[in-house]
Short mmCIF file of C-alpha atoms in Angstrom, two decimals:
data_model
loop_
_atom_site.label_atom_id
_atom_site.label_comp_id
_atom_site.label_asym_id
_atom_site.label_seq_id
_atom_site.Cartn_x
_atom_site.Cartn_y
_atom_site.Cartn_z
CA UNK E 1 15.73 36.18 3.37
CA UNK E 2 13.60 33.15 3.81
CA UNK E 3 14.53 30.31 2.82
CA UNK E 4 13.33 26.83 2.13
CA UNK E 5 14.55 23.15 3.60
CA UNK E 6 14.15 19.95 2.87
CA UNK E 7 13.37 17.52 5.43
CA UNK E 8 14.75 13.27 3.89
CA UNK E 9 14.16 10.73 5.16
CA UNK E 10 15.18 10.17 9.49
CA UNK E 11 15.94 13.98 9.28
CA UNK E 12 15.14 16.83 11.58
CA UNK E 13 15.38 20.65 11.38
CA UNK E 14 13.76 23.47 13.17
CA UNK E 15 13.68 26.85 11.64
CA UNK E 16 13.50 30.30 12.80
CA UNK E 17 10.20 32.73 11.11
CA UNK E 18 9.69 33.02 6.97
CA UNK E 19 11.58 30.11 6.40
CA UNK E 20 9.91 26.75 4.83
CA UNK E 21 10.49 23.34 5.64
CA UNK E 22 9.15 21.11 3.35
CA UNK E 23 9.43 16.85 2.69
CA UNK E 24 8.36 14.40 -0.37
CA UNK E 25 6.96 11.68 -0.60
CA UNK E 26 6.27 9.88 2.64
CA UNK E 27 5.02 6.56 2.62
CA UNK E 28 3.63 5.20 6.22
CA UNK E 29 6.26 7.09 7.42
CA UNK E 30 4.86 9.82 9.68
CA UNK E 31 6.03 14.47 9.81
CA UNK E 32 5.66 15.84 12.15
CA UNK E 33 5.17 19.74 12.54
CA UNK E 34 5.75 21.16 15.64
CA UNK E 35 5.21 24.50 16.54
CA UNK E 36 5.25 28.01 18.66
CA UNK E 37 2.83 31.16 17.34
CA UNK E 38 4.85 33.71 19.36
CA UNK E 39 8.53 32.42 18.89
CA UNK E 40 6.66 31.71 15.57
CA UNK E 41 10.14 29.31 15.36
CA UNK E 42 8.91 25.80 14.17
CA UNK E 43 10.36 22.60 13.37
CA UNK E 44 9.34 19.65 11.25
CA UNK E 45 10.84 15.14 11.35
CA UNK E 46 10.13 12.54 9.55
CA UNK E 47 10.34 9.09 11.18
CA UNK E 48 9.96 5.41 9.97
CA UNK E 49 9.33 3.31 12.94
CA UNK E 50 7.47 4.17 16.46
CA UNK E 51 10.05 2.91 19.00
CA UNK E 52 14.00 4.03 19.21
CA UNK E 53 15.31 0.37 19.69
CA UNK E 54 17.54 0.50 23.27
CA UNK E 55 20.34 -2.50 22.57
CA UNK E 56 20.89 -0.51 19.44
CA UNK E 57 22.70 2.20 20.91
CA UNK E 58 24.07 3.61 18.25
CA UNK E 59 20.95 4.34 16.10
CA UNK E 60 20.01 7.79 14.93
CA UNK E 61 17.94 9.64 17.16
CA UNK E 62 15.23 11.29 14.05
CA UNK E 63 14.77 8.12 12.82
CA UNK E 64 11.73 7.27 15.61
CA UNK E 65 9.06 8.34 17.09
CA UNK E 66 10.10 8.32 20.65
CA UNK E 67 12.84 10.38 20.31
CA UNK E 68 12.43 12.12 17.09
CA UNK E 69 9.81 14.50 18.94
CA UNK E 70 11.90 15.03 22.97
CA UNK E 71 14.29 16.28 20.24
CA UNK E 72 12.64 18.65 18.03
CA UNK E 73 11.33 20.37 21.36
CA UNK E 74 14.36 19.97 23.32
CA UNK E 75 15.85 21.71 20.01
CA UNK E 76 13.03 24.56 20.12
CA UNK E 77 13.23 24.92 23.90
CA UNK E 78 16.36 26.26 23.30
CA UNK E 79 15.54 28.78 21.44
CA UNK E 80 13.22 30.43 23.78
CA UNK E 81 10.77 28.67 22.96
CA UNK E 82 6.97 27.63 25.59
CA UNK E 83 5.89 24.33 25.47
CA UNK E 84 2.91 25.36 26.16
CA UNK E 85 2.35 27.11 23.64
CA UNK E 86 4.05 24.10 21.36
CA UNK E 87 0.34 22.77 19.18
CA UNK E 88 1.19 19.81 16.47
CA UNK E 89 0.53 19.02 13.00
CA UNK E 90 1.05 15.62 11.34
CA UNK E 91 1.32 13.89 8.76
CA UNK E 92 0.99 10.02 6.62
CA UNK E 93 1.53 6.70 8.75
CA UNK E 94 -0.37 4.64 5.59
CA UNK E 95 -0.57 1.60 4.54
CA UNK E 96 1.19 0.83 1.00
CA UNK E 97 0.58 -2.29 -0.19
CA UNK E 98 -2.31 -4.01 0.94
CA UNK E 99 -0.97 -7.66 0.19
CA UNK E 100 -3.95 -10.74 0.85
CA UNK E 101 -3.70 -13.37 3.46
CA UNK E 102 -1.66 -10.87 5.63
CA UNK E 103 -3.33 -7.31 6.62
CA UNK E 104 -0.54 -7.40 9.42
CA UNK E 105 1.91 -6.40 6.31
CA UNK E 106 1.54 -2.44 6.50
CA UNK E 107 0.02 -1.88 9.44
CA UNK E 108 3.98 0.24 10.87
CA UNK E 109 2.27 3.46 9.30
CA UNK E 110 -1.16 2.82 11.53
CA UNK E 111 1.93 2.26 14.61
CA UNK E 112 3.90 4.92 13.38
CA UNK E 113 0.59 7.96 14.41
CA UNK E 114 -0.43 6.00 16.93
CA UNK E 115 3.29 6.54 18.95
CA UNK E 116 3.61 9.86 17.73
CA UNK E 117 0.26 10.90 19.93
CA UNK E 118 1.39 8.54 22.72
CA UNK E 119 4.86 10.64 22.90
CA UNK E 120 2.99 14.24 22.16
CA UNK E 121 0.44 13.36 25.05
CA UNK E 122 3.30 12.27 26.99
CA UNK E 123 5.06 15.78 26.55
CA UNK E 124 1.99 16.84 27.16
CA UNK E 125 1.69 18.92 24.16
CA UNK E 126 -2.04 19.78 21.82
CA UNK E 127 -1.86 17.72 18.00
CA UNK E 128 -4.27 20.51 16.39
CA UNK E 129 -4.35 18.86 12.97
CA UNK E 130 -3.49 15.45 11.64
CA UNK E 131 -3.96 13.67 7.74
CA UNK E 132 -3.47 10.54 8.12
CA UNK E 133 -3.25 6.86 7.70
CA UNK E 134 -5.43 5.34 4.06
CA UNK E 135 -3.57 4.30 1.68
CA UNK E 136 -1.85 7.13 -0.39
CA UNK E 137 2.08 8.74 0.02
CA UNK E 138 2.19 12.72 0.67
CA UNK E 139 4.27 15.82 0.57
CA UNK E 140 3.58 17.92 3.59
CA UNK E 141 5.36 21.75 3.38
CA UNK E 142 5.16 23.82 6.70
CA UNK E 143 5.68 28.08 6.39
CA UNK E 144 6.99 28.98 10.33
CA UNK E 145 4.80 32.42 9.37
CA UNK E 146 1.92 30.87 10.62
CA UNK E 147 1.75 27.45 11.70
CA UNK E 148 -0.18 26.53 8.63
CA UNK E 149 1.04 22.07 7.38
CA UNK E 150 -0.05 22.18 3.43
CA UNK E 151 -0.57 18.06 2.65
CA UNK E 152 0.61 17.37 -1.63
CA UNK E 153 -0.88 13.75 -2.45
CA UNK E 154 -1.58 12.34 -6.21
CA UNK E 155 -4.01 10.82 -6.02
CA UNK E 156 -6.58 13.23 -3.09
CA UNK E 157 -5.28 17.22 -4.13
CA UNK E 158 -4.18 19.22 -2.09
CA UNK E 159 -5.40 19.89 1.46
CA UNK E 160 -4.25 22.96 3.84
CA UNK E 161 -4.13 22.38 7.60
CA UNK R 1 31.74 -17.12 10.64
CA UNK R 2 31.92 -13.59 10.46
CA UNK R 3 28.06 -13.03 9.53
CA UNK R 4 26.45 -9.82 7.80
CA UNK R 5 24.87 -6.90 9.79
CA UNK R 6 24.01 -4.29 7.63
CA UNK R 7 24.12 -4.01 3.84
CA UNK R 8 26.67 -1.88 3.69
CA UNK R 9 29.09 -4.14 4.51
CA UNK R 10 28.44 -6.23 1.16
CA UNK R 11 31.35 -6.65 -0.67
CA UNK R 12 32.48 -6.97 -3.90
CA UNK R 13 32.33 -10.55 -4.21
CA UNK R 14 28.70 -10.89 -2.94
CA UNK R 15 27.90 -7.32 -5.27
CA UNK R 16 29.23 -9.94 -8.68
CA UNK R 17 26.81 -12.69 -7.37
CA UNK R 18 23.64 -10.61 -6.16
CA UNK R 19 24.72 -9.27 -9.89
CA UNK R 20 24.44 -12.90 -10.86
CA UNK R 21 21.06 -13.46 -9.88
CA UNK R 22 20.10 -10.06 -11.54
CA UNK R 23 21.48 -11.59 -14.34
CA UNK R 24 19.79 -15.07 -14.36
CA UNK R 25 16.44 -13.37 -13.23
CA UNK R 26 17.06 -10.37 -15.91
CA UNK R 27 17.09 -13.50 -18.86
CA UNK R 28 13.67 -15.08 -16.81
CA UNK R 29 11.42 -12.13 -17.44
CA UNK R 30 13.00 -11.64 -20.66
CA UNK R 31 12.07 -15.12 -22.08
CA UNK R 32 8.56 -14.77 -20.39
CA UNK R 33 8.18 -10.93 -21.14
CA UNK R 34 8.61 -11.85 -25.17
CA UNK R 35 5.97 -14.85 -24.69
CA UNK R 36 3.61 -12.69 -22.70
CA UNK R 37 4.13 -9.24 -25.69
CA UNK R 38 4.20 -12.08 -28.00
CA UNK R 39 7.32 -9.26 -29.47
CA UNK R 40 11.00 -9.94 -28.72
CA UNK R 41 12.87 -8.73 -26.06
CA UNK R 42 16.79 -8.70 -25.24
CA UNK R 43 18.41 -7.32 -21.70
CA UNK R 44 21.80 -5.29 -20.93
CA UNK R 45 24.32 -6.53 -18.05
CA UNK R 46 21.97 -5.64 -15.05
CA UNK R 47 23.38 -2.92 -12.94
CA UNK R 48 23.59 -3.83 -9.29
CA UNK R 49 23.47 -1.34 -6.17
CA UNK R 50 22.77 -0.38 -2.80
CA UNK R 51 21.37 2.05 -2.17
CA UNK R 52 20.07 4.63 0.70
CA UNK R 53 15.70 5.14 -0.04
CA UNK R 54 16.70 8.13 -1.32
CA UNK R 55 19.47 7.62 -2.89
CA UNK R 56 16.99 5.61 -5.18
CA UNK R 57 14.03 8.06 -5.43
CA UNK R 58 16.58 10.59 -7.20
CA UNK R 59 18.06 7.62 -9.83
CA UNK R 60 13.67 7.31 -10.05
CA UNK R 61 13.10 10.49 -10.74
CA UNK R 62 12.71 12.04 -7.62
CA UNK R 63 11.27 11.39 -4.58
CA UNK R 64 7.53 12.62 -6.03
CA UNK R 65 7.62 11.21 -9.02
CA UNK R 66 4.55 8.90 -9.75
CA UNK R 67 5.39 5.49 -10.85
CA UNK R 68 4.20 2.24 -10.34
CA UNK R 69 5.10 -0.41 -7.28
CA UNK R 70 4.38 -4.36 -7.67
CA UNK R 71 4.85 -6.32 -3.94
CA UNK R 72 5.53 -9.06 -3.00
CA UNK R 73 6.48 -10.49 0.15
CA UNK R 74 9.84 -13.55 0.33
CA UNK R 75 8.38 -17.37 2.24
CA UNK R 76 9.94 -20.05 2.81
CA UNK R 77 14.03 -20.64 2.59
CA UNK R 78 14.64 -16.34 2.34
CA UNK R 79 12.39 -14.72 4.33
CA UNK R 80 11.56 -10.68 2.75
CA UNK R 81 10.24 -8.74 0.25
CA UNK R 82 11.38 -7.83 -3.87
CA UNK R 83 9.55 -5.33 -4.97
CA UNK R 84 8.80 -4.42 -8.50
CA UNK R 85 8.69 -0.55 -9.92
CA UNK R 86 7.26 0.55 -13.42
CA UNK R 87 7.82 3.84 -14.96
CA UNK R 88 3.86 5.93 -16.50
CA UNK R 89 5.37 4.98 -19.73
CA UNK R 90 6.54 1.43 -19.49
CA UNK R 91 3.26 0.89 -18.14
CA UNK R 92 2.22 2.49 -21.36
CA UNK R 93 3.22 0.51 -23.95
CA UNK R 94 2.69 -2.54 -22.17
CA UNK R 95 -1.24 -2.19 -22.00
CA UNK R 96 -1.01 -0.68 -24.96
CA UNK R 97 0.37 -4.00 -26.55
CA UNK R 98 -1.95 -6.28 -23.98
CA UNK R 99 -4.93 -5.46 -24.29
CA UNK R 100 -4.91 -2.58 -27.17
CA UNK R 101 -5.91 -0.02 -24.80
CA UNK R 102 -4.92 3.41 -26.62
CA UNK R 103 -5.56 6.01 -23.29
CA UNK R 104 -4.14 4.64 -20.34
CA UNK R 105 -4.25 7.30 -17.15
CA UNK R 106 -2.16 6.31 -14.15
CA UNK R 107 -4.19 8.34 -12.36
CA UNK R 108 -7.31 5.77 -13.25
CA UNK R 109 -6.52 2.88 -14.38
CA UNK R 110 -9.52 0.44 -14.59
CA UNK R 111 -9.52 -2.64 -12.86
CA UNK R 112 -8.45 -4.40 -15.91
CA UNK R 113 -5.27 -2.38 -16.68
CA UNK R 114 -4.59 -3.08 -12.76
CA UNK R 115 -4.87 -6.87 -13.02
CA UNK R 116 -2.97 -7.14 -16.87
CA UNK R 117 -0.10 -5.01 -14.97
CA UNK R 118 0.00 -6.61 -11.95
CA UNK R 119 0.72 -10.34 -13.85
CA UNK R 120 3.48 -8.83 -15.10
CA UNK R 121 5.12 -7.72 -11.87
CA UNK R 122 3.94 -11.40 -10.11
CA UNK R 123 6.50 -12.69 -13.82
CA UNK R 124 9.45 -10.02 -13.59
CA UNK R 125 9.43 -11.25 -9.54
CA UNK R 126 9.26 -15.09 -10.34
CA UNK R 127 11.75 -15.30 -12.92
CA UNK R 128 13.98 -13.53 -10.03
CA UNK R 129 12.81 -15.14 -7.07
CA UNK R 130 13.68 -18.47 -9.59
CA UNK R 131 16.89 -17.02 -10.29
CA UNK R 132 18.05 -17.38 -6.55
CA UNK R 133 16.56 -20.90 -6.42
CA UNK R 134 18.26 -21.93 -9.08
CA UNK R 135 21.53 -20.40 -7.65
CA UNK R 136 21.45 -21.44 -4.47
CA UNK R 137 19.29 -24.33 -4.40
CA UNK R 138 16.71 -22.28 -2.04
CA UNK R 139 12.58 -23.08 -2.27
CA UNK R 140 10.63 -19.03 -1.87
CA UNK R 141 7.63 -19.34 -2.11
CA UNK R 142 5.64 -15.38 -2.93
CA UNK R 143 2.98 -14.12 -1.82
CA UNK R 144 -0.34 -12.74 -4.75
CA UNK R 145 1.93 -8.81 -6.16
CA UNK R 146 0.21 -6.01 -4.10
CA UNK R 147 0.19 -3.16 -6.21
CA UNK R 148 0.05 0.62 -6.21
CA UNK R 149 0.32 4.04 -8.50
CA UNK R 150 1.82 7.05 -6.12
CA UNK R 151 5.43 8.77 -5.42
CA UNK R 152 8.45 7.01 -5.22
CA UNK R 153 9.71 7.66 -2.17
CA UNK R 154 6.33 6.77 -0.94
CA UNK R 155 6.18 3.61 -2.04
CA UNK R 156 10.38 3.01 -1.35
CA UNK R 157 10.91 3.72 2.48
CA UNK R 158 7.41 0.67 2.26
CA UNK R 159 10.08 -2.44 1.94
CA UNK R 160 13.01 -1.49 4.89
CA UNK R 161 10.73 0.34 6.76
CA UNK R 162 8.57 -3.42 6.83
CA UNK R 163 11.43 -5.46 7.27
CA UNK R 164 12.08 -3.88 10.74
CA UNK R 165 16.28 -2.96 8.29
CA UNK R 166 18.96 -1.22 10.60
CA UNK R 167 19.42 1.10 8.06
CA UNK R 168 17.68 2.65 5.03
CA UNK R 169 19.22 0.94 2.53
CA UNK R 170 18.45 -1.35 0.04
CA UNK R 171 19.14 -3.75 -2.57
CA UNK R 172 18.65 -2.66 -6.55
CA UNK R 173 18.48 -4.18 -9.81
CA UNK R 174 18.29 -2.58 -12.77
CA UNK R 175 18.01 -4.09 -16.44
CA UNK R 176 17.69 -2.37 -19.59
CA UNK R 177 15.07 -4.17 -21.32
CA UNK R 178 14.91 -3.38 -25.06
CA UNK R 179 11.67 -4.03 -27.35
CA UNK R 180 12.01 -2.20 -30.39
CA UNK R 181 12.20 0.93 -30.67
CA UNK R 182 11.68 1.10 -26.38
CA UNK R 183 14.16 1.13 -23.80
CA UNK R 184 12.86 0.13 -21.03
CA UNK R 185 14.56 -0.07 -17.12
CA UNK R 186 12.95 -2.30 -15.23
CA UNK R 187 13.27 -2.06 -11.32
CA UNK R 188 13.59 -4.69 -9.33
CA UNK R 189 14.08 -4.33 -4.99
CA UNK R 190 15.50 -6.80 -3.23
CA UNK R 191 14.90 -6.38 0.07
CA UNK R 192 16.23 -10.21 2.37
CA UNK R 193 16.13 -10.55 6.24
CA UNK R 194 19.47 -10.39 7.24
CA UNK R 195 19.19 -13.70 8.44
CA UNK R 196 18.27 -15.01 4.96
CA UNK R 197 20.73 -13.09 3.05
CA UNK R 198 23.33 -14.40 5.30
CA UNK R 199 21.56 -17.98 4.51
CA UNK R 200 21.33 -17.06 0.73
CA UNK R 201 25.50 -15.76 0.57
CA UNK R 202 25.93 -19.48 2.72
CA UNK R 203 23.97 -21.66 0.53
CA UNK R 204 25.87 -20.00 -2.72
CA UNK R 205 29.45 -20.64 -1.09
CA UNK R 206 30.01 -16.97 -0.30
CA UNK R 207 32.70 -16.64 3.12
CA UNK R 208 31.45 -14.34 5.04
#
């Protein structure tokens, strides 16, 4: 029996083949899909902010790019995945509002994407697809059967990666 | 003196104060809307909730429900973000009264329509910031509102993230406006910086 799991905000889950994952309505948040095509194991994380605040050690690891991705990778490796085979697909990081006279407002999406890429690079995980930036929200479906990432939006239809 | 570190620490007394802000704000808003739409607009007592982004999204029809979000940054004595969320139905009825438009498609709003809706948002936001100012004697500034039409989940996460919030909580003020046959729910979101929130409560004479 295959199941679909919903990933909330600041949440992450790793599942095995035939199960699928979804996270709804990413704005400036970023959805990160990691996939091992041999084991057919995949994970999806939904981060809100780039960097874990070291001065607040009780924070949720899944809220931040630089802690969520290593945690996802570690869970996948425990299930037998090999880091060298794992690839990443990411979506989100939009700038939802354009505030007049404040061009830096909403740049958090861009910073989230940058830190996700930085962390992937540090962990030597190859980024093979991205649907990021611009100014609209995205829902991300991730299928561990074949590693497909499907991105759905209100104004820009459905795209498959 | 103790101070609030996270929104979830707000107690009954704090919520009552926010309710009073909501009350006066909604009163102001009803008056402005009556003038603008040239029809009688009444409002019910507001409900104030401290909600998770996820719960707020569910309350507004689920994360993928498409709504219109109007956002203004607060400055002056209070740093923060105020956001007004309008359901598509409300937008349609407002545009019909204001511009006489019959067919409104929210995924293809014209510049004229967007600007009319922004103006409504502006009025609503000014009504609530005005009530904060009246009650606290604080001086609030707002930016020209920014507007977007998109999935409510994507819109809701913006204020908390922008304020670098340590939690996913937002102050949610829900008001029902009644105009003729229409019953419209207006949803106002307030996300102050924690320092500003403490300052506001102090100005209002609330022991923290």
